[in-house]
PDB file of C-alpha atoms and ligand atoms in Angstrom:
ATOM      1  CA  MET A   1       0.120  -0.498   0.183  1.00 45.00           C
ATOM      2  CA  ASN A   2       1.029   3.327  -1.007  1.00 45.00           C
ATOM      3  CA  ALA A   3       2.129   4.666   2.269  1.00 53.00           C
ATOM      4  CA  LEU A   4       0.799   8.460   1.570  1.00 68.00           C
ATOM      5  CA  ALA A   5      -2.573   7.371   0.386  1.00 87.00           C
ATOM      6  CA  PRO A   6      -5.607   8.751   2.105  1.00 91.00           C
ATOM      7  CA  GLN A   7      -7.120   7.222   4.586  1.00 95.00           C
ATOM      8  CA  LEU A   8      -9.819   6.754   6.598  1.00 97.00           C
ATOM      9  CA  VAL A   9      -9.678   7.067  10.291  1.00 98.00           C
ATOM     10  CA  ILE A  10     -11.798   6.623  13.056  1.00 98.00           C
ATOM     11  CA  ILE A  11     -11.254   7.758  16.065  1.00 98.00           C
ATOM     12  CA  SER A  12     -13.591   6.668  19.434  1.00 97.00           C
ATOM     13  CA  GLY A  13     -14.231   7.265  22.923  1.00 96.00           C
ATOM     14  CA  PRO A  14     -16.078   8.938  26.003  1.00 94.00           C
ATOM     15  CA  SER A  15     -17.396  11.887  26.059  1.00 89.00           C
ATOM     16  CA  GLY A  16     -15.599  14.264  27.613  1.00 92.00           C
ATOM     17  CA  ALA A  17     -11.952  11.711  26.898  1.00 95.00           C
ATOM     18  CA  GLY A  18     -10.249  15.066  25.880  1.00 96.00           C
ATOM     19  CA  LYS A  19     -11.678  13.955  21.586  1.00 96.00           C
ATOM     20  CA  SER A  20     -12.137  17.307  20.188  1.00 93.00           C
ATOM     21  CA  THR A  21      -9.343  18.698  22.291  1.00 95.00           C
ATOM     22  CA  VAL A  22      -6.524  15.544  21.003  1.00 98.00           C
ATOM     23  CA  LEU A  23      -7.895  16.079  16.940  1.00 97.00           C
ATOM     24  CA  ARG A  24      -7.660  20.167  17.222  1.00 96.00           C
ATOM     25  CA  THR A  25      -4.091  20.159  18.667  1.00 98.00           C
ATOM     26  CA  LEU A  26      -3.632  16.899  15.659  1.00 98.00           C
ATOM     27  CA  LEU A  27      -4.769  19.259  13.027  1.00 97.00           C
ATOM     28  CA  GLY A  28      -1.918  21.220  14.156  1.00 96.00           C
ATOM     29  CA  ARG A  29       1.160  19.542  14.437  1.00 96.00           C
ATOM     30  CA  CYS A  30       0.582  16.298  11.771  1.00 97.00           C
ATOM     31  CA  PRO A  31       2.981  17.031   8.736  1.00 95.00           C
ATOM     32  CA  LEU A  32      -0.468  14.826   6.618  1.00 96.00           C
ATOM     33  CA  PRO A  33      -2.637  15.747   5.374  1.00 96.00           C
ATOM     34  CA  LEU A  34      -5.742  15.504   7.539  1.00 97.00           C
ATOM     35  CA  GLN A  35      -8.919  16.966   7.590  1.00 97.00           C
ATOM     36  CA  LEU A  36     -11.734  16.560   9.643  1.00 97.00           C
ATOM     37  CA  SER A  37     -15.773  14.509   8.868  1.00 98.00           C
ATOM     38  CA  VAL A  38     -18.396  17.017   9.652  1.00 98.00           C
ATOM     39  CA  SER A  39     -21.116  14.945  11.043  1.00 97.00           C
ATOM     40  CA  ALA A  40     -25.017  16.280  11.636  1.00 98.00           C
ATOM     41  CA  THR A  41     -26.793  15.943  14.216  1.00 97.00           C
ATOM     42  CA  THR A  42     -30.390  17.149  16.124  1.00 97.00           C
ATOM     43  CA  ARG A  43     -28.789  17.755  18.839  1.00 93.00           C
ATOM     44  CA  ALA A  44     -29.171  21.279  20.018  1.00 93.00           C
ATOM     45  CA  PRO A  45     -25.424  23.544  19.214  1.00 95.00           C
ATOM     46  CA  ARG A  46     -23.071  24.211  22.447  1.00 88.00           C
ATOM     47  CA  PRO A  47     -21.967  27.616  22.550  1.00 89.00           C
ATOM     48  CA  GLY A  48     -19.884  28.481  19.595  1.00 93.00           C
ATOM     49  CA  GLU A  49     -20.412  26.075  17.624  1.00 94.00           C
ATOM     50  CA  GLN A  50     -20.776  26.390  13.691  1.00 97.00           C
ATOM     51  CA  ASP A  51     -23.099  25.631  11.745  1.00 98.00           C
ATOM     52  CA  GLY A  52     -21.706  23.237   9.613  1.00 97.00           C
ATOM     53  CA  VAL A  53     -17.883  23.493  10.679  1.00 95.00           C
ATOM     54  CA  ASP A  54     -18.777  21.125  14.138  1.00 93.00           C
ATOM     55  CA  TYR A  55     -21.361  20.121  13.349  1.00 96.00           C
ATOM     56  CA  PHE A  56     -24.310  20.486  10.183  1.00 98.00           C
ATOM     57  CA  PHE A  57     -27.161  20.867  12.941  1.00 98.00           C
ATOM     58  CA  LEU A  58     -30.018  19.605  11.652  1.00 98.00           C
ATOM     59  CA  THR A  59     -34.424  19.307  12.758  1.00 97.00           C
ATOM     60  CA  PRO A  60     -35.633  15.749  13.746  1.00 96.00           C
ATOM     61  CA  GLU A  61     -37.577  15.837  10.041  1.00 96.00           C
ATOM     62  CA  GLU A  62     -34.742  16.848   8.442  1.00 98.00           C
ATOM     63  CA  PHE A  63     -33.039  14.093   9.601  1.00 98.00           C
ATOM     64  CA  GLY A  64     -35.031  11.312   9.093  1.00 97.00           C
ATOM     65  CA  ARG A  65     -35.202  12.481   5.617  1.00 98.00           C
ATOM     66  CA  ARG A  66     -31.481  12.560   4.757  1.00 98.00           C
ATOM     67  CA  ARG A  67     -31.105   8.874   7.028  1.00 97.00           C
ATOM     68  CA  GLU A  68     -34.621   7.284   3.924  1.00 98.00           C
ATOM     69  CA  GLN A  69     -32.408   8.790   0.556  1.00 98.00           C
ATOM     70  CA  GLY A  70     -29.747   6.666   1.956  1.00 97.00           C
ATOM     71  CA  GLN A  71     -27.446  10.143   2.965  1.00 98.00           C
ATOM     72  CA  PHE A  72     -25.380   8.558   5.327  1.00 98.00           C
ATOM     73  CA  LEU A  73     -22.626   5.949   5.860  1.00 98.00           C
ATOM     74  CA  GLU A  74     -23.803   5.294   9.333  1.00 98.00           C
ATOM     75  CA  CYS A  75     -26.513   6.928  12.164  1.00 97.00           C
ATOM     76  CA  LYS A  76     -27.273   6.205  15.062  1.00 94.00           C
ATOM     77  CA  GLU A  77     -29.094   7.665  18.299  1.00 91.00           C
ATOM     78  CA  VAL A  78     -26.633   7.948  20.969  1.00 78.00           C
ATOM     79  CA  TYR A  79     -27.217   8.749  24.942  1.00 66.00           C
ATOM     80  CA  GLY A  80     -30.705   7.121  24.551  1.00 62.00           C
ATOM     81  CA  ARG A  81     -33.193  10.652  24.569  1.00 63.00           C
ATOM     82  CA  GLY A  82     -33.414  11.668  21.399  1.00 79.00           C
ATOM     83  CA  HIS A  83     -29.613  12.418  19.555  1.00 91.00           C
ATOM     84  CA  TRP A  84     -29.451  11.043  15.986  1.00 96.00           C
ATOM     85  CA  TYR A  85     -25.834  11.513  14.980  1.00 96.00           C
ATOM     86  CA  GLY A  86     -24.319  10.788  11.732  1.00 98.00           C
ATOM     87  CA  THR A  87     -21.263  10.032   9.340  1.00 98.00           C
ATOM     88  CA  LEU A  88     -22.569  11.411   6.135  1.00 98.00           C
ATOM     89  CA  ALA A  89     -21.037   9.303   2.733  1.00 98.00           C
ATOM     90  CA  SER A  90     -20.927  12.766   1.033  1.00 97.00           C
ATOM     91  CA  GLN A  91     -18.146  14.138   4.230  1.00 95.00           C
ATOM     92  CA  VAL A  92     -15.819  10.978   3.210  1.00 97.00           C
ATOM     93  CA  ALA A  93     -15.843  10.390  -0.294  1.00 97.00           C
ATOM     94  CA  THR A  94     -14.999  13.765  -1.163  1.00 97.00           C
ATOM     95  CA  GLY A  95     -12.313  13.594   1.189  1.00 97.00           C
ATOM     96  CA  LEU A  96     -10.757  10.860  -0.294  1.00 97.00           C
ATOM     97  CA  GLU A  97     -11.156  11.443  -3.714  1.00 96.00           C
ATOM     98  CA  ALA A  98      -9.405  15.438  -2.720  1.00 97.00           C
ATOM     99  CA  GLY A  99      -7.022  13.343  -1.439  1.00 96.00           C
ATOM    100  CA  LYS A 100      -7.535  13.166   2.473  1.00 97.00           C
ATOM    101  CA  TRP A 101      -7.176  11.329   4.948  1.00 97.00           C
ATOM    102  CA  VAL A 102     -10.259  11.596   6.551  1.00 98.00           C
ATOM    103  CA  ILE A 103     -10.688  10.867  10.432  1.00 98.00           C
ATOM    104  CA  LEU A 104     -14.069  10.095  11.668  1.00 98.00           C
ATOM    105  CA  GLU A 105     -14.364  10.835  15.178  1.00 97.00           C
ATOM    106  CA  ILE A 106     -17.693   8.710  15.853  1.00 96.00           C
ATOM    107  CA  ASP A 107     -19.346   7.217  19.083  1.00 92.00           C
ATOM    108  CA  VAL A 108     -18.421   3.039  19.320  1.00 94.00           C
ATOM    109  CA  GLU A 109     -22.133   1.929  17.616  1.00 93.00           C
ATOM    110  CA  GLY A 110     -21.521   4.154  15.071  1.00 95.00           C
ATOM    111  CA  ALA A 111     -17.898   2.824  14.192  1.00 97.00           C
ATOM    112  CA  LYS A 112     -18.090  -0.965  14.961  1.00 97.00           C
ATOM    113  CA  ALA A 113     -21.041   0.045  11.181  1.00 97.00           C
ATOM    114  CA  VAL A 114     -18.466   1.733   8.749  1.00 98.00           C
ATOM    115  CA  ILE A 115     -15.521  -0.912  10.428  1.00 97.00           C
ATOM    116  CA  GLU A 116     -17.366  -3.293   8.663  1.00 97.00           C
ATOM    117  CA  GLN A 117     -17.852  -1.928   5.332  1.00 96.00           C
ATOM    118  CA  ARG A 118     -14.395  -0.019   5.535  1.00 96.00           C
ATOM    119  CA  PRO A 119     -12.152  -2.639   7.550  1.00 96.00           C
ATOM    120  CA  GLU A 120      -9.010  -0.953   6.329  1.00 95.00           C
ATOM    121  CA  ALA A 121     -10.187   1.774   7.884  1.00 97.00           C
ATOM    122  CA  ILE A 122      -7.022   3.313  10.883  1.00 97.00           C
ATOM    123  CA  THR A 123      -9.359   2.676  14.551  1.00 98.00           C
ATOM    124  CA  ILE A 124      -8.189   4.752  17.288  1.00 98.00           C
ATOM    125  CA  PHE A 125      -9.902   4.868  20.923  1.00 98.00           C
ATOM    126  CA  VAL A 126      -8.838   7.312  23.106  1.00 98.00           C
ATOM    127  CA  HIS A 127     -10.093   7.710  26.933  1.00 97.00           C
ATOM    128  CA  PRO A 128      -7.858   9.443  29.725  1.00 96.00           C
ATOM    129  CA  GLY A 129      -6.547   7.030  31.984  1.00 95.00           C
ATOM    130  CA  SER A 130      -9.881   6.539  34.364  1.00 95.00           C
ATOM    131  CA  MET A 131     -13.378   7.006  35.410  1.00 95.00           C
ATOM    132  CA  THR A 132     -12.707  10.245  37.861  1.00 96.00           C
ATOM    133  CA  GLU A 133     -10.086  11.880  35.507  1.00 96.00           C
ATOM    134  CA  LEU A 134     -12.962  11.423  32.533  1.00 96.00           C
ATOM    135  CA  GLU A 135     -15.711  12.973  35.130  1.00 96.00           C
ATOM    136  CA  ARG A 136     -13.583  15.589  36.477  1.00 96.00           C
ATOM    137  CA  ARG A 137     -12.926  17.062  32.816  1.00 95.00           C
ATOM    138  CA  LEU A 138     -16.851  16.758  31.597  1.00 94.00           C
ATOM    139  CA  ARG A 139     -17.483  18.807  34.226  1.00 94.00           C
ATOM    140  CA  ASP A 140     -14.881  21.146  34.107  1.00 93.00           C
ATOM    141  CA  ARG A 141     -16.186  21.433  30.348  1.00 90.00           C
ATOM    142  CA  GLY A 142     -19.236  22.963  32.044  1.00 89.00           C
ATOM    143  CA  THR A 143     -21.033  21.953  28.522  1.00 84.00           C
ATOM    144  CA  GLU A 144     -23.574  19.203  30.538  1.00 85.00           C
ATOM    145  CA  THR A 145     -26.803  19.550  32.475  1.00 90.00           C
ATOM    146  CA  GLU A 146     -25.835  16.866  35.551  1.00 92.00           C
ATOM    147  CA  GLU A 147     -28.681  13.736  33.885  1.00 90.00           C
ATOM    148  CA  SER A 148     -26.186  14.475  30.598  1.00 87.00           C
ATOM    149  CA  ILE A 149     -23.526  14.007  33.171  1.00 92.00           C
ATOM    150  CA  ARG A 150     -24.456  11.398  34.625  1.00 92.00           C
ATOM    151  CA  ARG A 151     -25.734   9.370  31.316  1.00 89.00           C
ATOM    152  CA  ARG A 152     -22.511   9.763  29.565  1.00 89.00           C
ATOM    153  CA  LEU A 153     -20.732   7.927  32.866  1.00 93.00           C
ATOM    154  CA  GLU A 154     -22.745   5.550  32.534  1.00 92.00           C
ATOM    155  CA  VAL A 155     -22.232   4.633  28.804  1.00 90.00           C
ATOM    156  CA  ALA A 156     -18.459   5.678  29.333  1.00 93.00           C
ATOM    157  CA  ALA A 157     -18.001   2.359  31.003  1.00 92.00           C
ATOM    158  CA  CYS A 158     -19.966   0.781  28.404  1.00 92.00           C
ATOM    159  CA  GLU A 159     -17.991   2.311  25.801  1.00 93.00           C
ATOM    160  CA  MET A 160     -13.983   0.864  27.644  1.00 94.00           C
ATOM    161  CA  ALA A 161     -15.133  -1.914  27.839  1.00 94.00           C
ATOM    162  CA  ALA A 162     -14.667  -2.089  23.710  1.00 95.00           C
ATOM    163  CA  LYS A 163     -11.600  -0.750  23.549  1.00 94.00           C
ATOM    164  CA  GLY A 164     -10.385  -3.627  22.593  1.00 96.00           C
ATOM    165  CA  LEU A 165     -12.684  -3.367  18.909  1.00 96.00           C
ATOM    166  CA  TYR A 166      -9.659  -1.165  17.950  1.00 97.00           C
ATOM    167  CA  ARG A 167      -6.554  -1.175  16.692  1.00 97.00           C
ATOM    168  CA  HIS A 168      -4.951   1.631  18.846  1.00 97.00           C
ATOM    169  CA  GLU A 169      -5.507   2.460  22.330  1.00 97.00           C
ATOM    170  CA  VAL A 170      -4.601   6.112  23.832  1.00 98.00           C
ATOM    171  CA  ILE A 171      -4.066   7.689  27.036  1.00 97.00           C
ATOM    172  CA  ASN A 172      -5.018  11.556  26.994  1.00 98.00           C
ATOM    173  CA  HIS A 173      -2.645  11.840  29.468  1.00 97.00           C
ATOM    174  CA  GLU A 174      -1.570  15.508  27.670  1.00 97.00           C
ATOM    175  CA  LEU A 175      -2.763  16.397  24.824  1.00 97.00           C
ATOM    176  CA  GLU A 176       0.095  16.954  22.991  1.00 97.00           C
ATOM    177  CA  GLN A 177       1.890  13.752  23.736  1.00 98.00           C
ATOM    178  CA  ALA A 178      -1.688  11.982  22.929  1.00 98.00           C
ATOM    179  CA  ALA A 179      -1.644  14.202  19.107  1.00 98.00           C
ATOM    180  CA  ASP A 180       2.096  13.519  18.982  1.00 98.00           C
ATOM    181  CA  GLN A 181       1.464   9.556  19.744  1.00 98.00           C
ATOM    182  CA  ILE A 182      -2.146   9.857  17.384  1.00 98.00           C
ATOM    183  CA  CYS A 183       0.513  11.296  14.382  1.00 97.00           C
ATOM    184  CA  ARG A 184       2.666   7.905  14.966  1.00 96.00           C
ATOM    185  CA  ILE A 185       0.502   6.338  15.005  1.00 96.00           C
ATOM    186  CA  LEU A 186      -1.174   7.362  11.281  1.00 95.00           C
ATOM    187  CA  SER A 187       1.879   7.238   9.739  1.00 92.00           C
ATOM    188  CA  ASN A 188       2.802   3.526  10.924  1.00 89.00           C
ATOM    189  CA  ASP A 189      -0.204   1.697  10.630  1.00 82.00           C
ATOM    190  CA  SER A 190      -0.966   3.175   6.718  1.00 70.00           C
ATOM    191  CA  SER A 191       2.827   1.376   5.769  1.00 61.00           C
ATOM    192  CA  LEU A 192       1.059  -1.329   7.141  1.00 58.00           C
ATOM    193  CA  ASN A 193      -0.323  -4.139   4.675  1.00 39.00           C
ATOM    194  CA  HIS A 194      -3.507  -4.458   6.277  1.00 47.00           C
ATOM    195  CA  ASP A 195      -5.614  -7.701   5.102  1.00 39.00           C
ATOM    196  CA  SER A 196      -9.808  -7.774   5.178  1.00 36.00           C
ATOM    197  CA  THR A 197     -10.267  -8.493   9.159  1.00 36.00           C
ATOM    198  CA  VAL A 198     -12.095  -7.008  11.592  1.00 36.00           C
ATOM    199  CA  PRO A 199     -11.214  -6.668  14.595  1.00 41.00           C
ATOM    200  CA  GLY A 200     -12.901  -8.885  16.899  1.00 38.00           C
ATOM    201  CA  PRO A 201     -12.932  -7.756  20.841  1.00 39.00           C
ATOM    202  CA  ASN A 202      -9.801  -8.242  23.027  1.00 37.00           C
TER     203      ASN A 202
HETATM  204  P1  ADP B 301     -14.730  15.128  23.887  1.00 97.98           P
HETATM  205  O1  ADP B 301     -14.376  15.600  22.736  1.00 97.98           O
HETATM  206  O2  ADP B 301     -14.028  13.922  24.165  1.00 97.98           O
HETATM  207  O3  ADP B 301     -15.690  14.917  24.727  1.00 97.98           O
HETATM  208  P2  ADP B 301     -13.913  17.982  25.043  1.00 97.98           P
HETATM  209  O4  ADP B 301     -11.762  17.225  23.737  1.00 97.98           O
HETATM  210  O5  ADP B 301     -14.479  18.507  24.588  1.00 97.98           O
HETATM  211  O6  ADP B 301     -13.823  15.823  24.913  1.00 97.98           O
HETATM  212  O7  ADP B 301     -12.533  17.549  25.829  1.00 97.98           O
HETATM  213  C1  ADP B 301     -12.937  18.016  27.273  1.00 97.98           C
HETATM  214  C2  ADP B 301     -12.822  17.870  28.091  1.00 97.98           C
HETATM  215  O8  ADP B 301     -11.332  17.535  28.817  1.00 97.98           O
HETATM  216  C3  ADP B 301     -11.953  19.916  27.965  1.00 97.98           C
HETATM  217  O9  ADP B 301     -12.743  20.886  28.904  1.00 97.98           O
HETATM  218  C4  ADP B 301     -10.927  19.621  28.011  1.00 97.98           C
HETATM  219  O10 ADP B 301     -10.260  21.189  27.082  1.00 97.98           O
HETATM  220  C5  ADP B 301     -10.811  18.893  28.744  1.00 97.98           C
HETATM  221  N1  ADP B 301      -9.371  18.203  28.316  1.00 97.98           N
HETATM  222  C6  ADP B 301      -8.893  17.817  27.432  1.00 97.98           C
HETATM  223  N2  ADP B 301      -8.267  17.361  26.839  1.00 97.98           N
HETATM  224  C7  ADP B 301      -6.983  17.055  27.653  1.00 97.98           C
HETATM  225  C8  ADP B 301      -6.116  16.762  28.159  1.00 97.98           C
HETATM  226  N3  ADP B 301      -5.177  16.067  28.082  1.00 97.98           N
HETATM  227  N4  ADP B 301      -5.597  17.032  29.995  1.00 97.98           N
HETATM  228  C9  ADP B 301      -7.458  18.144  30.832  1.00 97.98           C
HETATM  229  N5  ADP B 301      -7.801  18.293  29.964  1.00 97.98           N
HETATM  230  C10 ADP B 301      -8.031  17.594  28.992  1.00 97.98           C
HETATM  231  P1  5GP B 302     -20.598  15.569  21.741  1.00 97.98           P
HETATM  232  O1  5GP B 302     -22.478  15.687  21.844  1.00 97.98           O
HETATM  233  O2  5GP B 302     -20.047  15.973  23.047  1.00 97.98           O
HETATM  234  O3  5GP B 302     -21.060  16.420  20.663  1.00 97.98           O
HETATM  235  O4  5GP B 302     -20.644  14.135  21.114  1.00 97.98           O
HETATM  236  C1  5GP B 302     -21.695  13.067  21.502  1.00 97.98           C
HETATM  237  C2  5GP B 302     -20.887  11.832  21.216  1.00 97.98           C
HETATM  238  O5  5GP B 302     -21.326  11.177  19.982  1.00 97.98           O
HETATM  239  C3  5GP B 302     -19.612  10.944  20.859  1.00 97.98           C
HETATM  240  O6  5GP B 302     -19.252   9.403  21.751  1.00 97.98           O
HETATM  241  C4  5GP B 302     -19.044  11.309  19.610  1.00 97.98           C
HETATM  242  O7  5GP B 302     -18.419  10.735  19.219  1.00 97.98           O
HETATM  243  C5  5GP B 302     -20.387  10.803  18.828  1.00 97.98           C
HETATM  244  N1  5GP B 302     -20.595  11.402  17.137  1.00 97.98           N
HETATM  245  C6  5GP B 302     -20.174  12.410  16.613  1.00 97.98           C
HETATM  246  N2  5GP B 302     -20.470  12.300  15.677  1.00 97.98           N
HETATM  247  C7  5GP B 302     -20.725  11.015  15.085  1.00 97.98           C
HETATM  248  C8  5GP B 302     -21.298  10.505  14.231  1.00 97.98           C
HETATM  249  O8  5GP B 302     -22.199  10.588  12.813  1.00 97.98           O
HETATM  250  N3  5GP B 302     -21.907   9.173  14.595  1.00 97.98           N
HETATM  251  C9  5GP B 302     -21.895   8.703  15.035  1.00 97.98           C
HETATM  252  N4  5GP B 302     -22.510   7.072  14.925  1.00 97.98           N
HETATM  253  N5  5GP B 302     -21.366   9.337  16.663  1.00 97.98           N
HETATM  254  C10 5GP B 302     -21.052  10.313  16.446  1.00 97.98           C
END
């Protein structure tokens, strides 16, 4: 495989692990032509989030319409409270065709669906090292209600159990080190000749 061939990259990990922050740092430090795929969601924007940049913020009706039209590579109701998230197939196709390494930051269920379709994808699980640290980060971020924090911590416990599905594990203790580790993983993994086996759980 050509080491510079564009790759599909899947990053998952519990909400609050620092995935978005690490990815922003990665984009500024890694020389590979990386591109974050912009997902669609029915959740409301957080302060500062922009439509078309952080997410495509859709009404449930618009999301459902696109789902029926088969526009999603995968889509899931995350956190079981009626908020849908989905990867637009067009984001992936356009990025790869332009020679970009397309990064999907998606939940574990979404990752399983993409791995089935694209077993060659480079998969990385990011977590903060402990549930205590995860809770601290979720609280410090100040974006969630108590109810939402509780739900995210419950889901996190299940997500942690799925980390064996991923080829790589990155503990986000220190931001820049985690970003550099991901950059090294991408450079090394892309030069391997993968077979088409879906990695099984540990
Ligand atoms: P996610 O995208 O995984 O939900 P965020 O990127 O929103 O997580 O990060 C959650 C919180 O943790 C944010 O307040 C962020 O500033 C903080 N954070 C991210 N990485 C680290 C780190 N390495 N050390 C300490 N805090 C961090
Ligand atoms: P947040 O609401 O904090 O932005 O994201 C909540 C969760 O949704 C995170 O675990 C994130 O990885 C996941 N997520 C974001 N976009 C997608 C997507 O397109 N598909 C799936 N399956 N999950 C997503």
